[in-house]
Coordinates of C-alpha atoms and ligand atoms in Angstrom, one line a residue:
X2 CA -154.1 -36.9 -71.1
X3 CA -153.2 -33.5 -72.5
X4 CA -154.1 -34.3 -76.1
X5 CA -154.1 -30.6 -76.9
X6 CA -150.3 -30.7 -76.7
X7 CA -150.2 -33.4 -79.3
X8 CA -151.0 -33.5 -83.0
X9 CA -152.5 -36.9 -83.7
X10 CA -153.1 -38.0 -87.2
X11 CA -154.5 -41.5 -87.6
X12 CA -153.8 -41.6 -91.3
X13 CA -151.5 -39.0 -92.6
X14 CA -151.8 -38.5 -96.3
X15 CA -148.3 -37.4 -97.1
X16 CA -146.3 -39.9 -99.2
X17 CA -142.7 -40.1 -100.4
X18 CA -143.9 -38.8 -103.7
X19 CA -144.8 -35.5 -102.1
X20 CA -141.2 -34.9 -101.1
X21 CA -138.8 -33.4 -103.6
X22 CA -135.1 -33.9 -103.7
X23 CA -134.5 -35.9 -100.6
X24 CA -133.9 -39.3 -102.1
X25 CA -130.9 -40.4 -100.0
X26 CA -132.8 -39.2 -96.8
X27 CA -135.9 -41.2 -97.9
X28 CA -133.7 -44.3 -98.4
X29 CA -132.2 -43.9 -94.9
X30 CA -135.6 -43.4 -93.3
X31 CA -137.0 -46.4 -95.0
X32 CA -134.1 -48.5 -93.6
X33 CA -134.1 -47.2 -90.1
X34 CA -137.8 -46.5 -89.4
X35 CA -139.9 -48.2 -92.0
X36 CA -138.2 -51.6 -92.2
X37 CA -138.3 -52.3 -88.4
X38 CA -142.0 -51.7 -88.4
X39 CA -142.8 -53.6 -91.6
X40 CA -140.3 -56.5 -91.2
X41 CA -139.1 -56.7 -87.6
X42 CA -138.1 -60.4 -88.2
X43 CA -135.3 -59.4 -90.5
X44 CA -133.5 -57.7 -87.6
X45 CA -134.3 -60.7 -85.4
X46 CA -132.9 -63.1 -87.8
X47 CA -129.6 -61.3 -88.1
X48 CA -129.6 -60.7 -84.4
X49 CA -129.4 -56.9 -84.1
X50 CA -131.8 -54.4 -82.5
X51 CA -133.3 -52.0 -85.0
X52 CA -132.4 -48.3 -84.4
X53 CA -134.7 -46.9 -81.7
X54 CA -134.8 -43.2 -82.7
X55 CA -133.5 -41.1 -85.6
X56 CA -132.7 -37.4 -85.6
X57 CA -133.4 -35.3 -88.6
X58 CA -131.4 -32.1 -88.6
X59 CA -131.3 -29.1 -90.9
X60 CA -132.7 -25.6 -91.5
X61 CA -136.4 -24.9 -91.1
X62 CA -138.9 -25.8 -93.9
X63 CA -136.7 -28.5 -95.6
X64 CA -139.1 -31.4 -95.2
X65 CA -138.3 -33.0 -91.9
X66 CA -142.0 -33.2 -90.9
X67 CA -142.9 -34.5 -94.4
X68 CA -140.4 -37.3 -94.0
X69 CA -141.9 -38.4 -90.7
X70 CA -145.4 -38.2 -92.0
X71 CA -144.5 -40.2 -95.1
X72 CA -143.1 -43.1 -93.1
X73 CA -146.3 -43.1 -91.0
X74 CA -148.3 -43.2 -94.2
X75 CA -146.2 -46.0 -95.6
X76 CA -146.4 -48.1 -92.5
X77 CA -150.1 -47.4 -91.8
X78 CA -149.0 -45.9 -88.5
X79 CA -150.6 -43.2 -86.4
X80 CA -148.6 -40.0 -86.5
X81 CA -148.2 -38.3 -83.1
X82 CA -146.3 -35.0 -83.1
X83 CA -145.2 -32.9 -80.1
X84 CA -143.3 -29.7 -80.3
X85 CA -140.7 -29.6 -77.6
X86 CA -140.4 -25.8 -77.5
X87 CA -144.0 -25.7 -76.3
X88 CA -142.9 -27.4 -73.1
X89 CA -140.8 -24.3 -72.4
X90 CA -143.5 -21.7 -73.0
X91 CA -147.1 -23.0 -73.5
X92 CA -147.0 -26.1 -71.3
X93 CA -144.4 -25.3 -68.7
X94 CA -144.7 -27.7 -65.8
X95 CA -146.4 -30.4 -67.9
X96 CA -143.6 -31.5 -70.1
X97 CA -142.6 -34.8 -68.4
X98 CA -146.2 -35.8 -68.1
X99 CA -146.9 -35.1 -71.8
X100 CA -143.8 -37.1 -72.8
X101 CA -145.0 -40.0 -70.7
X102 CA -148.5 -39.8 -72.2
X103 CA -147.2 -39.7 -75.7
X104 CA -145.3 -42.9 -75.3
X105 CA -148.3 -44.5 -73.7
X106 CA -150.6 -43.4 -76.5
X107 CA -148.1 -44.6 -79.2
X108 CA -148.0 -48.1 -77.7
X109 CA -151.8 -48.1 -77.6
X110 CA -152.1 -47.0 -81.2
X111 CA -149.2 -48.9 -82.6
X112 CA -147.9 -49.0 -85.2
X113 CA -147.2 -45.4 -84.5
X114 CA -144.6 -42.7 -85.3
X115 CA -143.7 -40.3 -82.5
X116 CA -142.4 -37.0 -84.0
X117 CA -140.6 -34.7 -81.6
X118 CA -140.1 -31.3 -83.3
X119 CA -137.6 -28.7 -82.1
X120 CA -136.1 -31.2 -79.7
X121 CA -133.2 -28.8 -78.9
X122 CA -135.7 -26.9 -76.7
X123 CA -135.5 -29.7 -74.1
X124 CA -132.3 -31.3 -75.2
X125 CA -129.6 -28.7 -75.0
X126 CA -126.3 -29.3 -73.3
X127 CA -126.6 -28.7 -69.6
X128 CA -125.6 -25.1 -68.7
X129 CA -125.3 -25.5 -65.0
X130 CA -128.2 -23.4 -63.6
X131 CA -130.9 -25.5 -62.0
X132 CA -133.6 -23.0 -61.2
X133 CA -137.3 -22.8 -62.1
X134 CA -138.0 -23.2 -65.7
X135 CA -134.6 -24.8 -66.4
X136 CA -135.3 -27.4 -63.9
X137 CA -138.6 -28.2 -65.5
X138 CA -136.9 -28.6 -68.9
X139 CA -134.4 -30.9 -67.2
X140 CA -137.2 -33.0 -65.9
X141 CA -138.8 -33.3 -69.3
X142 CA -135.5 -34.4 -70.8
X143 CA -135.0 -37.0 -68.1
X144 CA -138.5 -38.3 -68.7
X145 CA -137.7 -38.6 -72.5
X146 CA -134.5 -40.4 -71.8
X147 CA -136.2 -42.8 -69.4
X148 CA -138.9 -43.5 -72.0
X149 CA -136.3 -44.2 -74.7
X150 CA -134.3 -46.5 -72.4
X151 CA -137.3 -48.3 -71.1
X152 CA -138.7 -48.8 -74.5
X153 CA -138.2 -52.1 -76.3
X154 CA -137.1 -51.5 -79.8
X155 CA -139.5 -54.1 -81.2
X156 CA -140.1 -51.7 -84.1
X157 CA -143.8 -51.1 -83.9
X158 CA -143.2 -47.5 -82.6
X159 CA -140.8 -45.4 -84.5
X160 CA -139.3 -42.3 -82.9
X161 CA -138.2 -39.4 -85.1
X162 CA -136.9 -36.1 -83.7
X163 CA -136.1 -32.9 -85.5
X164 CA -133.9 -29.9 -84.9
X165 CA -132.3 -26.9 -86.6
X166 CA -129.5 -26.9 -84.0
X167 CA -127.8 -30.3 -83.8
X168 CA -124.7 -28.5 -82.5
X169 CA -126.3 -27.6 -79.1
X170 CA -127.8 -31.0 -78.4
X171 CA -127.0 -32.8 -75.2
X172 CA -124.9 -35.9 -76.0
X173 CA -127.0 -38.0 -73.7
X174 CA -129.7 -37.9 -76.4
X175 CA -127.4 -39.2 -79.1
X176 CA -126.1 -42.3 -77.2
X177 CA -126.6 -45.8 -78.6
X178 CA -130.2 -46.9 -78.0
X179 CA -131.5 -43.4 -78.1
X180 CA -131.3 -41.1 -81.1
X181 CA -128.3 -42.9 -82.5
X182 CA -128.9 -42.1 -86.2
X183 CA -128.7 -38.6 -87.4
X184 CA -129.8 -37.7 -90.9
X185 CA -129.0 -34.3 -92.5
X186 CA -131.9 -32.6 -94.3
X187 CA -130.3 -29.6 -96.0
X188 CA -131.7 -26.8 -98.1
X189 CA -132.4 -28.0 -101.6
X190 CA -129.8 -27.7 -104.4
X191 CA -130.9 -26.6 -107.9
X192 CA -132.2 -30.0 -109.1
X193 CA -134.0 -30.5 -105.8
X194 CA -135.6 -27.1 -106.1
X195 CA -136.8 -28.0 -109.5
X196 CA -138.4 -31.2 -108.2
X197 CA -140.0 -29.4 -105.3
X198 CA -141.5 -26.7 -107.7
X199 CA -142.8 -29.5 -109.9
X200 CA -144.6 -31.1 -106.9
X201 CA -146.2 -27.8 -105.8
X202 CA -147.3 -26.7 -109.3
X203 CA -148.7 -30.2 -110.3
X204 CA -152.2 -29.0 -109.6
X205 CA -151.8 -25.4 -110.8
X206 CA -152.9 -24.0 -114.1
X207 CA -149.6 -22.8 -115.5
X208 CA -148.4 -21.4 -118.8
X209 CA -146.5 -24.2 -120.6
X210 CA -143.7 -21.7 -121.5
X211 CA -142.6 -21.4 -117.9
X212 CA -139.0 -22.3 -117.6
X213 CA -138.6 -24.2 -114.3
X214 CA -135.0 -24.8 -115.0
X215 CA -134.4 -21.0 -114.8
X216 CA -136.8 -20.6 -111.8
X217 CA -134.9 -23.2 -109.9
X218 CA -131.6 -21.4 -110.8
X219 CA -132.7 -18.1 -109.4
X220 CA -134.2 -19.5 -106.2
X221 CA -130.8 -20.4 -104.6
X222 CA -131.1 -20.3 -100.8
X223 CA -134.8 -20.9 -100.6
X224 CA -136.1 -23.9 -98.6
X225 CA -138.9 -26.3 -99.7
X226 CA -141.4 -24.3 -97.6
X227 CA -140.2 -21.1 -99.3
X228 CA -140.6 -22.7 -102.7
X229 CA -144.1 -23.7 -101.8
X230 CA -144.8 -20.1 -100.8
X231 CA -143.4 -18.9 -104.2
X232 CA -146.0 -21.1 -106.0
X233 CA -148.9 -19.9 -103.9
X234 CA -147.8 -16.3 -104.3
X235 CA -147.5 -16.7 -108.1
X236 CA -151.1 -18.0 -108.1
X237 CA -152.1 -14.9 -106.1
X238 CA -150.5 -12.6 -108.7
X239 CA -152.4 -14.4 -111.5
X240 CA -155.7 -14.0 -109.5
X241 CA -155.1 -10.3 -108.9
X242 CA -154.5 -9.8 -112.6
X243 CA -157.7 -11.8 -113.3
X244 CA -155.9 -14.3 -115.4
X245 CA -157.0 -18.0 -115.6
X246 CA -153.4 -19.1 -115.9
X247 CA -150.2 -18.5 -114.0
X248 CA -147.5 -17.0 -116.2
X249 CA -143.7 -16.7 -115.9
X250 CA -143.9 -13.1 -114.7
X251 CA -146.1 -14.2 -111.8
X252 CA -143.4 -16.6 -110.7
X253 CA -140.7 -13.9 -111.0
X254 CA -142.8 -11.4 -109.0
X255 CA -143.5 -14.1 -106.4
X256 CA -139.7 -14.9 -106.1
X257 CA -139.0 -11.2 -105.6
X258 CA -141.6 -11.0 -102.9
X259 CA -140.6 -14.1 -101.0
X260 CA -136.9 -13.2 -101.3
X261 CA -137.5 -9.7 -99.9
X262 CA -139.7 -11.1 -97.1
X263 CA -136.9 -13.4 -96.1
X264 CA -134.4 -10.5 -96.0
X265 CA -136.8 -8.5 -93.8
X266 CA -137.4 -11.2 -91.2
Ligands
LIG26 P1 -139.4 -27.0 -89.4 O1 -138.0 -27.4 -89.0 O2 -139.6 -25.6 -89.6 O3 -140.5 -27.7 -88.6 P2 -139.6 -29.0 -91.6 O4 -138.2 -29.3 -92.1 O5 -140.3 -29.9 -90.7 O6 -139.5 -27.5 -90.9 P3 -141.8 -29.3 -93.3 O7 -142.9 -29.0 -92.2 O8 -141.7 -30.7 -93.7 O9 -140.5 -28.7 -92.8 O10 -142.1 -28.4 -94.6 C1 -143.1 -27.3 -94.6 C2 -143.8 -27.4 -95.9 O11 -142.9 -27.0 -97.0 C3 -144.3 -28.7 -96.3 O12 -145.6 -29.0 -95.9 C4 -144.2 -28.7 -97.8 O13 -145.3 -28.1 -98.4 C5 -143.0 -27.8 -98.1 N1 -141.7 -28.5 -98.3 C6 -140.6 -28.5 -97.5 N2 -139.7 -29.3 -97.9 C7 -140.2 -29.9 -99.0 C8 -139.6 -30.9 -99.9 N3 -138.4 -31.4 -99.8 N4 -140.5 -31.3 -101.0 C9 -141.7 -30.8 -101.1 N5 -142.2 -29.9 -100.3 C10 -141.5 -29.4 -99.3

């Protein structure tokens, strides 16, 4: 088995409390992934199959991985992550094998959550060409579809996929019995940004005068990952100034830095 291609975490520590501003998304993930693992009999009684896979879509750094890890934590499941874009570059030729191994491993370690990041790398709409690398990618997608179809949705293995590009996904992936639930994970609005900042400053020594209402106001457009970077950078400014506490100016300088970094990249 190519375990180097997988990130395996037997006991992820992320919880729902570590996620800021995604309450409706958390509710939906609880219903579609957590409940089938925790109480499969509820679905049996009513006589429906629980959803097999869910698709989280939205810009980078908004908390998709956090959501998948938190469900794994809540269900005492092993978290197994693969990054589909690596099948196109790093592990070209091994994709379908790795996909098969991941499903096998998940069954062995169940309960388990399989997280497939950047699924668009293997799941884009067919473009026609069937040469070399493209054919490899096709084979990997076929293997994934076969695994999904052959998989009994008994609930003890949850499958979560993530993408920044839902628009280019092959519809075959979104058919019933595959990734038939799509949950949007957008960039945070102001109140969400404030919650995310609270989470990432919880363990920091910060001046009590800092106005997080204002900071969340001026960080429009930043993702959760960017806001975390702002907090870290603010801490760096305080360290450089040899202060024992992070002050408002450190945050404002950090915001300037992160925002100009984003503009450059
Ligand atoms: P990508 O699409 O780039 O893989 P993602 O949506 O999976 O991104 P995460 O890996 O979940 O993003 O987020 C990266 C980091 O940013 C997290 O580890 C966390 O520190 C921070 N972060 C992102 N979103 C949130 C959020 N909603 N609440 C708290 N922290 C967040």
